[in-house]
Protein backbone atom coordinates (compact mmCIF):
# COMPACT_ATOMS: atom_id res chain seq x y z
CA UNK A 1 0.00 0.00 0.00
CA UNK A 2 1.21 3.53 -0.77
CA UNK A 3 -0.04 6.93 0.30
CA UNK A 4 -2.03 9.21 -1.98
CA UNK A 5 0.96 11.50 -2.43
CA UNK A 6 3.30 8.59 -3.24
CA UNK A 7 0.81 7.23 -5.75
CA UNK A 8 0.76 10.63 -7.45
CA UNK A 9 4.56 10.48 -7.80
CA UNK A 10 4.27 6.93 -9.18
CA UNK A 11 2.16 8.31 -12.03
CA UNK A 12 5.32 9.97 -13.33
CA UNK A 13 6.25 6.56 -14.76
CA UNK A 14 3.48 7.06 -17.33
CA UNK A 15 4.80 10.43 -18.52
CA UNK A 16 6.66 9.75 -21.76
CA UNK A 17 5.92 9.47 -25.48
CA UNK A 18 3.42 6.73 -26.21
CA UNK A 19 2.07 6.62 -22.64
CA UNK A 20 -1.37 7.89 -21.63
CA UNK A 21 -0.74 10.61 -19.03
CA UNK A 22 0.49 14.16 -19.45
CA UNK A 23 1.16 17.31 -17.45
CA UNK A 24 -2.46 18.41 -17.09
CA UNK A 25 -3.48 14.91 -15.98
CA UNK A 26 -0.95 15.16 -13.16
CA UNK A 27 -2.38 18.54 -12.19
CA UNK A 28 -5.91 17.10 -12.10
CA UNK A 29 -4.75 14.19 -9.95
CA UNK A 30 -2.61 16.46 -7.80
CA UNK A 31 -5.52 18.84 -7.16
CA UNK A 32 -7.63 15.91 -5.99
CA UNK A 33 -4.90 14.63 -3.66
CA UNK A 34 -4.00 18.06 -2.30
CA UNK A 35 -7.66 18.85 -1.64
CA UNK A 36 -8.13 15.50 0.11
CA UNK A 37 -5.04 16.07 2.28
CA UNK A 38 -5.61 19.79 2.77
CA UNK A 39 -2.17 20.77 1.47
CA UNK A 40 0.20 20.53 -1.50
CA UNK A 41 3.08 19.87 0.90
CA UNK A 42 2.66 16.05 1.04
CA UNK A 43 3.08 15.94 -2.74
CA UNK A 44 6.21 18.06 -2.55
CA UNK A 45 7.63 15.87 0.20
CA UNK A 46 6.83 12.61 -1.63
CA UNK A 47 8.54 13.83 -4.80
CA UNK A 48 11.51 15.21 -2.88
CA UNK A 49 12.03 11.85 -1.17
CA UNK A 50 12.52 10.03 -4.49
CA UNK A 51 15.92 9.71 -6.18
CA UNK A 52 15.58 10.25 -9.92
CA UNK A 53 11.87 9.34 -10.27
CA UNK A 54 10.43 8.78 -13.73
CA UNK A 55 8.71 11.89 -15.09
CA UNK A 56 10.40 14.18 -12.57
CA UNK A 57 10.42 17.23 -14.85
CA UNK A 58 6.70 16.94 -15.48
CA UNK A 59 5.92 16.23 -11.84
CA UNK A 60 7.89 19.32 -10.79
CA UNK A 61 6.03 21.54 -13.24
CA UNK A 62 2.70 20.03 -12.21
CA UNK A 63 3.40 21.05 -8.63
CA UNK A 64 3.48 24.71 -9.68
CA UNK A 65 -0.12 24.41 -10.93
CA UNK A 66 -1.65 22.26 -8.19
CA UNK A 67 -4.02 23.99 -5.76
CA UNK A 68 -6.07 22.95 -2.74
CA UNK A 69 -9.83 23.28 -3.23
CA UNK A 70 -10.67 21.91 -6.66
CA UNK A 71 -13.37 19.25 -6.49
CA UNK A 72 -13.52 17.89 -10.03
CA UNK A 73 -11.34 17.43 -13.11
CA UNK A 74 -13.51 19.93 -14.97
CA UNK A 75 -12.89 22.59 -12.34
CA UNK A 76 -9.14 22.03 -12.56
CA UNK A 77 -9.04 22.18 -16.35
CA UNK A 78 -11.17 25.35 -16.35
CA UNK A 79 -8.85 27.02 -13.85
CA UNK A 80 -5.80 26.10 -15.91
CA UNK A 81 -7.30 27.68 -19.03
CA UNK A 82 -8.14 30.92 -17.23
CA UNK A 83 -4.93 31.33 -15.25
CA UNK A 84 -2.67 30.42 -18.15
CA UNK A 85 -4.45 33.09 -20.16
CA UNK A 86 -3.25 35.64 -17.62
CA UNK A 87 -6.41 36.05 -15.54
CA UNK A 88 -6.07 36.32 -11.76
CA UNK A 89 -6.20 33.16 -9.66
CA UNK A 90 -9.66 32.48 -8.24
CA UNK A 91 -10.43 31.23 -4.76
CA UNK A 92 -11.73 27.66 -4.93
CA UNK A 93 -14.94 26.37 -3.32
CA UNK A 94 -15.16 28.99 -0.60
CA UNK A 95 -18.52 29.87 1.00
CA UNK A 96 -20.14 33.15 0.02
CA UNK A 97 -22.20 35.16 2.51
CA UNK A 98 -24.45 38.17 2.14
CA UNK A 99 -24.76 40.94 4.71
CA UNK A 100 -25.63 39.60 8.14
CA UNK A 101 -23.74 36.38 7.47
CA UNK A 102 -26.56 34.97 5.37
CA UNK A 103 -25.18 31.96 3.49
CA UNK A 104 -25.60 32.17 -0.28
CA UNK A 105 -23.68 29.16 -1.52
CA UNK A 106 -20.26 27.74 -2.28
CA UNK A 107 -19.25 28.46 -5.89
CA UNK A 108 -16.52 26.48 -7.61
CA UNK A 109 -14.48 29.65 -8.10
CA UNK A 110 -14.74 33.24 -6.97
CA UNK A 111 -12.93 36.53 -7.43
CA UNK A 112 -13.72 38.47 -4.28
CA UNK A 113 -12.80 42.02 -5.29
CA UNK A 114 -14.67 41.76 -8.60
CA UNK A 115 -17.68 40.00 -7.04
CA UNK A 116 -17.55 37.40 -9.80
CA UNK A 117 -18.33 33.72 -9.33
CA UNK A 118 -17.86 30.75 -11.64
CA UNK A 119 -19.66 27.43 -11.59
CA UNK A 120 -18.45 24.45 -13.61
CA UNK A 121 -21.54 22.59 -14.79
CA UNK A 122 -20.62 19.03 -15.66
CA UNK A 123 -23.29 17.52 -17.91
CA UNK A 124 -23.39 14.35 -15.85
CA UNK A 125 -24.61 16.18 -12.74
CA UNK A 126 -26.19 19.44 -13.94
CA UNK A 127 -28.12 18.56 -17.12
CA UNK A 128 -31.34 17.28 -15.57
CA UNK A 129 -34.39 19.56 -15.36
CA UNK A 130 -34.38 19.28 -11.57
CA UNK A 131 -30.73 20.25 -11.23
CA UNK A 132 -31.04 23.08 -13.73
CA UNK A 133 -33.95 24.47 -11.69
CA UNK A 134 -31.92 24.20 -8.47
CA UNK A 135 -28.94 25.90 -10.11
CA UNK A 136 -31.17 28.70 -11.37
CA UNK A 137 -32.38 29.39 -7.83
CA UNK A 138 -28.81 29.36 -6.52
CA UNK A 139 -27.59 31.71 -9.25
CA UNK A 140 -30.47 34.08 -8.49
CA UNK A 141 -29.40 34.26 -4.85
CA UNK A 142 -25.92 35.29 -5.94
CA UNK A 143 -27.29 37.82 -8.44
CA UNK A 144 -29.64 39.38 -5.90
CA UNK A 145 -26.57 40.08 -3.77
CA UNK A 146 -24.89 41.92 -6.62
CA UNK A 147 -22.60 39.12 -7.83
CA UNK A 148 -22.05 37.98 -11.39
CA UNK A 149 -22.16 34.25 -12.09
CA UNK A 150 -20.41 32.58 -15.01
CA UNK A 151 -21.68 29.11 -15.84
CA UNK A 152 -19.17 26.90 -17.64
CA UNK A 153 -20.04 23.59 -19.30
CA UNK A 154 -17.90 20.67 -20.47
CA UNK A 155 -17.85 21.92 -24.06
CA UNK A 156 -16.51 25.34 -22.98
CA UNK A 157 -13.06 23.86 -22.32
CA UNK A 158 -12.90 21.15 -24.98
CA UNK A 159 -11.88 23.09 -28.11
CA UNK A 160 -9.56 26.00 -28.89
CA UNK A 161 -12.41 28.24 -30.05
CA UNK A 162 -14.49 27.47 -26.96
CA UNK A 163 -11.55 28.14 -24.64
CA UNK A 164 -10.92 31.53 -26.27
CA UNK A 165 -14.59 32.43 -25.85
CA UNK A 166 -14.48 31.36 -22.19
CA UNK A 167 -11.38 33.44 -21.48
CA UNK A 168 -12.82 36.54 -23.16
CA UNK A 169 -16.14 36.15 -21.34
CA UNK A 170 -14.38 35.79 -17.99
CA UNK A 171 -12.03 38.69 -18.70
CA UNK A 172 -15.00 40.92 -19.48
CA UNK A 173 -16.76 39.95 -16.24
CA UNK A 174 -13.59 40.64 -14.26
CA UNK A 175 -12.87 43.92 -16.03
CA UNK A 176 -9.53 42.50 -17.13
CA UNK A 177 -8.02 44.11 -20.26
CA UNK A 178 -7.97 41.90 -23.33
CA UNK A 179 -4.62 43.32 -24.37
CA UNK A 180 -2.92 41.59 -21.43
CA UNK A 181 -4.32 38.13 -22.19
CA UNK A 182 -2.10 35.29 -23.40
CA UNK A 183 -4.50 33.40 -25.64
CA UNK A 184 -1.71 31.29 -27.11
CA UNK A 185 -1.15 29.69 -23.68
CA UNK A 186 -4.62 28.25 -23.08
CA UNK A 187 -4.14 24.90 -24.82
CA UNK A 188 -3.98 21.69 -22.77
CA UNK A 189 -0.40 20.71 -21.96
CA UNK A 190 0.94 17.18 -22.22
CA UNK A 191 4.69 17.72 -21.77
CA UNK A 192 6.46 20.05 -19.35
CA UNK A 193 8.14 23.15 -20.73
CA UNK A 194 11.54 21.74 -19.74
CA UNK A 195 10.91 18.44 -21.56
CA UNK A 196 10.01 20.33 -24.72
CA UNK A 197 13.09 22.50 -24.35
CA UNK A 198 15.36 19.47 -23.99
CA UNK A 199 13.72 17.79 -26.99
CA UNK A 200 14.37 20.89 -29.07
CA UNK A 201 18.03 20.95 -27.98
CA UNK A 202 18.45 17.27 -28.93
CA UNK A 203 16.81 17.88 -32.30
CA UNK A 204 19.15 20.79 -33.03
CA UNK A 205 22.18 18.70 -32.11
CA UNK A 206 21.07 15.83 -34.33
CA UNK A 207 20.47 18.24 -37.18
CA UNK A 208 23.93 19.75 -36.71
CA UNK A 209 25.56 16.29 -36.77
CA UNK A 210 23.72 15.43 -39.98
CA UNK A 211 25.17 18.35 -41.90
mmCIF file of C-alpha atoms in Angstrom:
data_model
loop_
_atom_site.group_PDB
_atom_site.id
_atom_site.type_symbol
_atom_site.label_atom_id
_atom_site.label_comp_id
_atom_site.label_asym_id
_atom_site.label_seq_id
_atom_site.Cartn_x
_atom_site.Cartn_y
_atom_site.Cartn_z
ATOM 1 C CA UNK A 1 0.000 0.000 0.000
ATOM 2 C CA UNK A 2 1.205 3.530 -0.768
ATOM 3 C CA UNK A 3 -0.044 6.929 0.305
ATOM 4 C CA UNK A 4 -2.033 9.211 -1.983
ATOM 5 C CA UNK A 5 0.965 11.495 -2.430
ATOM 6 C CA UNK A 6 3.297 8.590 -3.236
ATOM 7 C CA UNK A 7 0.815 7.227 -5.749
ATOM 8 C CA UNK A 8 0.758 10.625 -7.455
ATOM 9 C CA UNK A 9 4.561 10.482 -7.799
ATOM 10 C CA UNK A 10 4.266 6.931 -9.177
ATOM 11 C CA UNK A 11 2.164 8.313 -12.032
ATOM 12 C CA UNK A 12 5.321 9.968 -13.332
ATOM 13 C CA UNK A 13 6.255 6.565 -14.761
ATOM 14 C CA UNK A 14 3.477 7.063 -17.331
ATOM 15 C CA UNK A 15 4.801 10.429 -18.520
ATOM 16 C CA UNK A 16 6.658 9.747 -21.757
ATOM 17 C CA UNK A 17 5.924 9.467 -25.476
ATOM 18 C CA UNK A 18 3.418 6.730 -26.210
ATOM 19 C CA UNK A 19 2.071 6.623 -22.644
ATOM 20 C CA UNK A 20 -1.367 7.889 -21.629
ATOM 21 C CA UNK A 21 -0.735 10.609 -19.032
ATOM 22 C CA UNK A 22 0.492 14.159 -19.446
ATOM 23 C CA UNK A 23 1.161 17.312 -17.450
ATOM 24 C CA UNK A 24 -2.456 18.406 -17.085
ATOM 25 C CA UNK A 25 -3.481 14.910 -15.984
ATOM 26 C CA UNK A 26 -0.948 15.157 -13.159
ATOM 27 C CA UNK A 27 -2.378 18.541 -12.187
ATOM 28 C CA UNK A 28 -5.908 17.103 -12.101
ATOM 29 C CA UNK A 29 -4.755 14.192 -9.950
ATOM 30 C CA UNK A 30 -2.611 16.464 -7.801
ATOM 31 C CA UNK A 31 -5.517 18.837 -7.161
ATOM 32 C CA UNK A 32 -7.628 15.906 -5.986
ATOM 33 C CA UNK A 33 -4.899 14.626 -3.660
ATOM 34 C CA UNK A 34 -3.996 18.061 -2.298
ATOM 35 C CA UNK A 35 -7.657 18.851 -1.642
ATOM 36 C CA UNK A 36 -8.134 15.496 0.114
ATOM 37 C CA UNK A 37 -5.039 16.068 2.279
ATOM 38 C CA UNK A 38 -5.612 19.791 2.770
ATOM 39 C CA UNK A 39 -2.170 20.770 1.468
ATOM 40 C CA UNK A 40 0.196 20.530 -1.502
ATOM 41 C CA UNK A 41 3.077 19.868 0.902
ATOM 42 C CA UNK A 42 2.657 16.045 1.045
ATOM 43 C CA UNK A 43 3.079 15.939 -2.740
ATOM 44 C CA UNK A 44 6.213 18.062 -2.550
ATOM 45 C CA UNK A 45 7.634 15.875 0.203
ATOM 46 C CA UNK A 46 6.829 12.609 -1.627
ATOM 47 C CA UNK A 47 8.537 13.831 -4.796
ATOM 48 C CA UNK A 48 11.512 15.212 -2.875
ATOM 49 C CA UNK A 49 12.034 11.850 -1.168
ATOM 50 C CA UNK A 50 12.524 10.029 -4.487
ATOM 51 C CA UNK A 51 15.917 9.714 -6.176
ATOM 52 C CA UNK A 52 15.578 10.246 -9.924
ATOM 53 C CA UNK A 53 11.872 9.338 -10.274
ATOM 54 C CA UNK A 54 10.430 8.784 -13.734
ATOM 55 C CA UNK A 55 8.713 11.888 -15.086
ATOM 56 C CA UNK A 56 10.404 14.179 -12.568
ATOM 57 C CA UNK A 57 10.421 17.234 -14.848
ATOM 58 C CA UNK A 58 6.698 16.944 -15.485
ATOM 59 C CA UNK A 59 5.919 16.226 -11.836
ATOM 60 C CA UNK A 60 7.888 19.315 -10.789
ATOM 61 C CA UNK A 61 6.031 21.537 -13.245
ATOM 62 C CA UNK A 62 2.695 20.025 -12.214
ATOM 63 C CA UNK A 63 3.401 21.052 -8.627
ATOM 64 C CA UNK A 64 3.478 24.710 -9.681
ATOM 65 C CA UNK A 65 -0.116 24.414 -10.934
ATOM 66 C CA UNK A 66 -1.650 22.260 -8.186
ATOM 67 C CA UNK A 67 -4.023 23.991 -5.757
ATOM 68 C CA UNK A 68 -6.072 22.954 -2.740
ATOM 69 C CA UNK A 69 -9.830 23.282 -3.225
ATOM 70 C CA UNK A 70 -10.667 21.906 -6.663
ATOM 71 C CA UNK A 71 -13.374 19.254 -6.487
ATOM 72 C CA UNK A 72 -13.523 17.889 -10.034
ATOM 73 C CA UNK A 73 -11.335 17.428 -13.109
ATOM 74 C CA UNK A 74 -13.510 19.933 -14.973
ATOM 75 C CA UNK A 75 -12.886 22.591 -12.339
ATOM 76 C CA UNK A 76 -9.143 22.029 -12.555
ATOM 77 C CA UNK A 77 -9.035 22.179 -16.353
ATOM 78 C CA UNK A 78 -11.172 25.346 -16.352
ATOM 79 C CA UNK A 79 -8.855 27.022 -13.847
ATOM 80 C CA UNK A 80 -5.805 26.100 -15.910
ATOM 81 C CA UNK A 81 -7.303 27.678 -19.033
ATOM 82 C CA UNK A 82 -8.138 30.924 -17.232
ATOM 83 C CA UNK A 83 -4.933 31.330 -15.248
ATOM 84 C CA UNK A 84 -2.667 30.418 -18.153
ATOM 85 C CA UNK A 85 -4.447 33.090 -20.162
ATOM 86 C CA UNK A 86 -3.253 35.642 -17.618
ATOM 87 C CA UNK A 87 -6.411 36.051 -15.543
ATOM 88 C CA UNK A 88 -6.075 36.318 -11.757
ATOM 89 C CA UNK A 89 -6.203 33.160 -9.661
ATOM 90 C CA UNK A 90 -9.656 32.478 -8.244
ATOM 91 C CA UNK A 91 -10.425 31.229 -4.763
ATOM 92 C CA UNK A 92 -11.734 27.662 -4.926
ATOM 93 C CA UNK A 93 -14.936 26.371 -3.323
ATOM 94 C CA UNK A 94 -15.156 28.995 -0.601
ATOM 95 C CA UNK A 95 -18.519 29.870 1.001
ATOM 96 C CA UNK A 96 -20.143 33.149 0.015
ATOM 97 C CA UNK A 97 -22.195 35.155 2.507
ATOM 98 C CA UNK A 98 -24.453 38.167 2.136
ATOM 99 C CA UNK A 99 -24.764 40.939 4.709
ATOM 100 C CA UNK A 100 -25.631 39.603 8.137
ATOM 101 C CA UNK A 101 -23.736 36.375 7.475
ATOM 102 C CA UNK A 102 -26.565 34.974 5.368
ATOM 103 C CA UNK A 103 -25.175 31.962 3.491
ATOM 104 C CA UNK A 104 -25.604 32.174 -0.278
ATOM 105 C CA UNK A 105 -23.680 29.160 -1.525
ATOM 106 C CA UNK A 106 -20.255 27.741 -2.284
ATOM 107 C CA UNK A 107 -19.253 28.458 -5.891
ATOM 108 C CA UNK A 108 -16.524 26.480 -7.609
ATOM 109 C CA UNK A 109 -14.478 29.654 -8.097
ATOM 110 C CA UNK A 110 -14.737 33.242 -6.970
ATOM 111 C CA UNK A 111 -12.931 36.526 -7.430
ATOM 112 C CA UNK A 112 -13.716 38.468 -4.280
ATOM 113 C CA UNK A 113 -12.802 42.019 -5.287
ATOM 114 C CA UNK A 114 -14.668 41.763 -8.605
ATOM 115 C CA UNK A 115 -17.680 39.999 -7.039
ATOM 116 C CA UNK A 116 -17.554 37.399 -9.797
ATOM 117 C CA UNK A 117 -18.331 33.716 -9.327
ATOM 118 C CA UNK A 118 -17.858 30.749 -11.645
ATOM 119 C CA UNK A 119 -19.656 27.433 -11.595
ATOM 120 C CA UNK A 120 -18.448 24.447 -13.609
ATOM 121 C CA UNK A 121 -21.543 22.586 -14.788
ATOM 122 C CA UNK A 122 -20.618 19.025 -15.662
ATOM 123 C CA UNK A 123 -23.286 17.520 -17.914
ATOM 124 C CA UNK A 124 -23.394 14.349 -15.850
ATOM 125 C CA UNK A 125 -24.613 16.178 -12.743
ATOM 126 C CA UNK A 126 -26.193 19.435 -13.943
ATOM 127 C CA UNK A 127 -28.117 18.559 -17.116
ATOM 128 C CA UNK A 128 -31.345 17.278 -15.572
ATOM 129 C CA UNK A 129 -34.392 19.560 -15.362
ATOM 130 C CA UNK A 130 -34.376 19.284 -11.568
ATOM 131 C CA UNK A 131 -30.730 20.254 -11.226
ATOM 132 C CA UNK A 132 -31.041 23.080 -13.732
ATOM 133 C CA UNK A 133 -33.948 24.465 -11.691
ATOM 134 C CA UNK A 134 -31.920 24.199 -8.465
ATOM 135 C CA UNK A 135 -28.940 25.897 -10.106
ATOM 136 C CA UNK A 136 -31.168 28.702 -11.365
ATOM 137 C CA UNK A 137 -32.381 29.388 -7.830
ATOM 138 C CA UNK A 138 -28.809 29.362 -6.520
ATOM 139 C CA UNK A 139 -27.592 31.713 -9.246
ATOM 140 C CA UNK A 140 -30.475 34.079 -8.494
ATOM 141 C CA UNK A 141 -29.398 34.261 -4.846
ATOM 142 C CA UNK A 142 -25.925 35.294 -5.936
ATOM 143 C CA UNK A 143 -27.288 37.818 -8.438
ATOM 144 C CA UNK A 144 -29.638 39.384 -5.901
ATOM 145 C CA UNK A 145 -26.568 40.080 -3.766
ATOM 146 C CA UNK A 146 -24.890 41.924 -6.620
ATOM 147 C CA UNK A 147 -22.603 39.120 -7.827
ATOM 148 C CA UNK A 148 -22.050 37.976 -11.389
ATOM 149 C CA UNK A 149 -22.164 34.250 -12.094
ATOM 150 C CA UNK A 150 -20.408 32.581 -15.012
ATOM 151 C CA UNK A 151 -21.682 29.110 -15.842
ATOM 152 C CA UNK A 152 -19.166 26.897 -17.644
ATOM 153 C CA UNK A 153 -20.040 23.587 -19.299
ATOM 154 C CA UNK A 154 -17.904 20.672 -20.473
ATOM 155 C CA UNK A 155 -17.855 21.919 -24.056
ATOM 156 C CA UNK A 156 -16.511 25.336 -22.985
ATOM 157 C CA UNK A 157 -13.059 23.860 -22.320
ATOM 158 C CA UNK A 158 -12.898 21.150 -24.980
ATOM 159 C CA UNK A 159 -11.881 23.092 -28.110
ATOM 160 C CA UNK A 160 -9.564 25.997 -28.889
ATOM 161 C CA UNK A 161 -12.408 28.235 -30.051
ATOM 162 C CA UNK A 162 -14.491 27.471 -26.964
ATOM 163 C CA UNK A 163 -11.550 28.143 -24.642
ATOM 164 C CA UNK A 164 -10.916 31.527 -26.268
ATOM 165 C CA UNK A 165 -14.593 32.435 -25.849
ATOM 166 C CA UNK A 166 -14.477 31.360 -22.194
ATOM 167 C CA UNK A 167 -11.384 33.444 -21.485
ATOM 168 C CA UNK A 168 -12.825 36.539 -23.165
ATOM 169 C CA UNK A 169 -16.137 36.145 -21.337
ATOM 170 C CA UNK A 170 -14.384 35.791 -17.988
ATOM 171 C CA UNK A 171 -12.031 38.692 -18.699
ATOM 172 C CA UNK A 172 -15.003 40.924 -19.482
ATOM 173 C CA UNK A 173 -16.761 39.949 -16.242
ATOM 174 C CA UNK A 174 -13.586 40.641 -14.256
ATOM 175 C CA UNK A 175 -12.867 43.923 -16.030
ATOM 176 C CA UNK A 176 -9.534 42.496 -17.130
ATOM 177 C CA UNK A 177 -8.021 44.114 -20.256
ATOM 178 C CA UNK A 178 -7.975 41.895 -23.326
ATOM 179 C CA UNK A 179 -4.618 43.321 -24.367
ATOM 180 C CA UNK A 180 -2.918 41.589 -21.434
ATOM 181 C CA UNK A 181 -4.322 38.131 -22.190
ATOM 182 C CA UNK A 182 -2.098 35.288 -23.403
ATOM 183 C CA UNK A 183 -4.499 33.400 -25.642
ATOM 184 C CA UNK A 184 -1.708 31.294 -27.110
ATOM 185 C CA UNK A 185 -1.152 29.685 -23.685
ATOM 186 C CA UNK A 186 -4.620 28.254 -23.085
ATOM 187 C CA UNK A 187 -4.139 24.905 -24.822
ATOM 188 C CA UNK A 188 -3.975 21.689 -22.766
ATOM 189 C CA UNK A 189 -0.401 20.710 -21.960
ATOM 190 C CA UNK A 190 0.937 17.182 -22.216
ATOM 191 C CA UNK A 191 4.694 17.720 -21.767
ATOM 192 C CA UNK A 192 6.458 20.050 -19.355
ATOM 193 C CA UNK A 193 8.144 23.155 -20.726
ATOM 194 C CA UNK A 194 11.540 21.740 -19.736
ATOM 195 C CA UNK A 195 10.912 18.438 -21.558
ATOM 196 C CA UNK A 196 10.012 20.335 -24.723
ATOM 197 C CA UNK A 197 13.090 22.504 -24.350
ATOM 198 C CA UNK A 198 15.363 19.471 -23.990
ATOM 199 C CA UNK A 199 13.723 17.787 -26.994
ATOM 200 C CA UNK A 200 14.373 20.888 -29.070
ATOM 201 C CA UNK A 201 18.026 20.951 -27.983
ATOM 202 C CA UNK A 202 18.446 17.272 -28.928
ATOM 203 C CA UNK A 203 16.809 17.882 -32.304
ATOM 204 C CA UNK A 204 19.146 20.790 -33.034
ATOM 205 C CA UNK A 205 22.182 18.699 -32.108
ATOM 206 C CA UNK A 206 21.075 15.833 -34.331
ATOM 207 C CA UNK A 207 20.465 18.240 -37.181
ATOM 208 C CA UNK A 208 23.926 19.752 -36.710
ATOM 209 C CA UNK A 209 25.558 16.291 -36.774
ATOM 210 C CA UNK A 210 23.724 15.432 -39.984
ATOM 211 C CA UNK A 211 25.165 18.348 -41.899
#
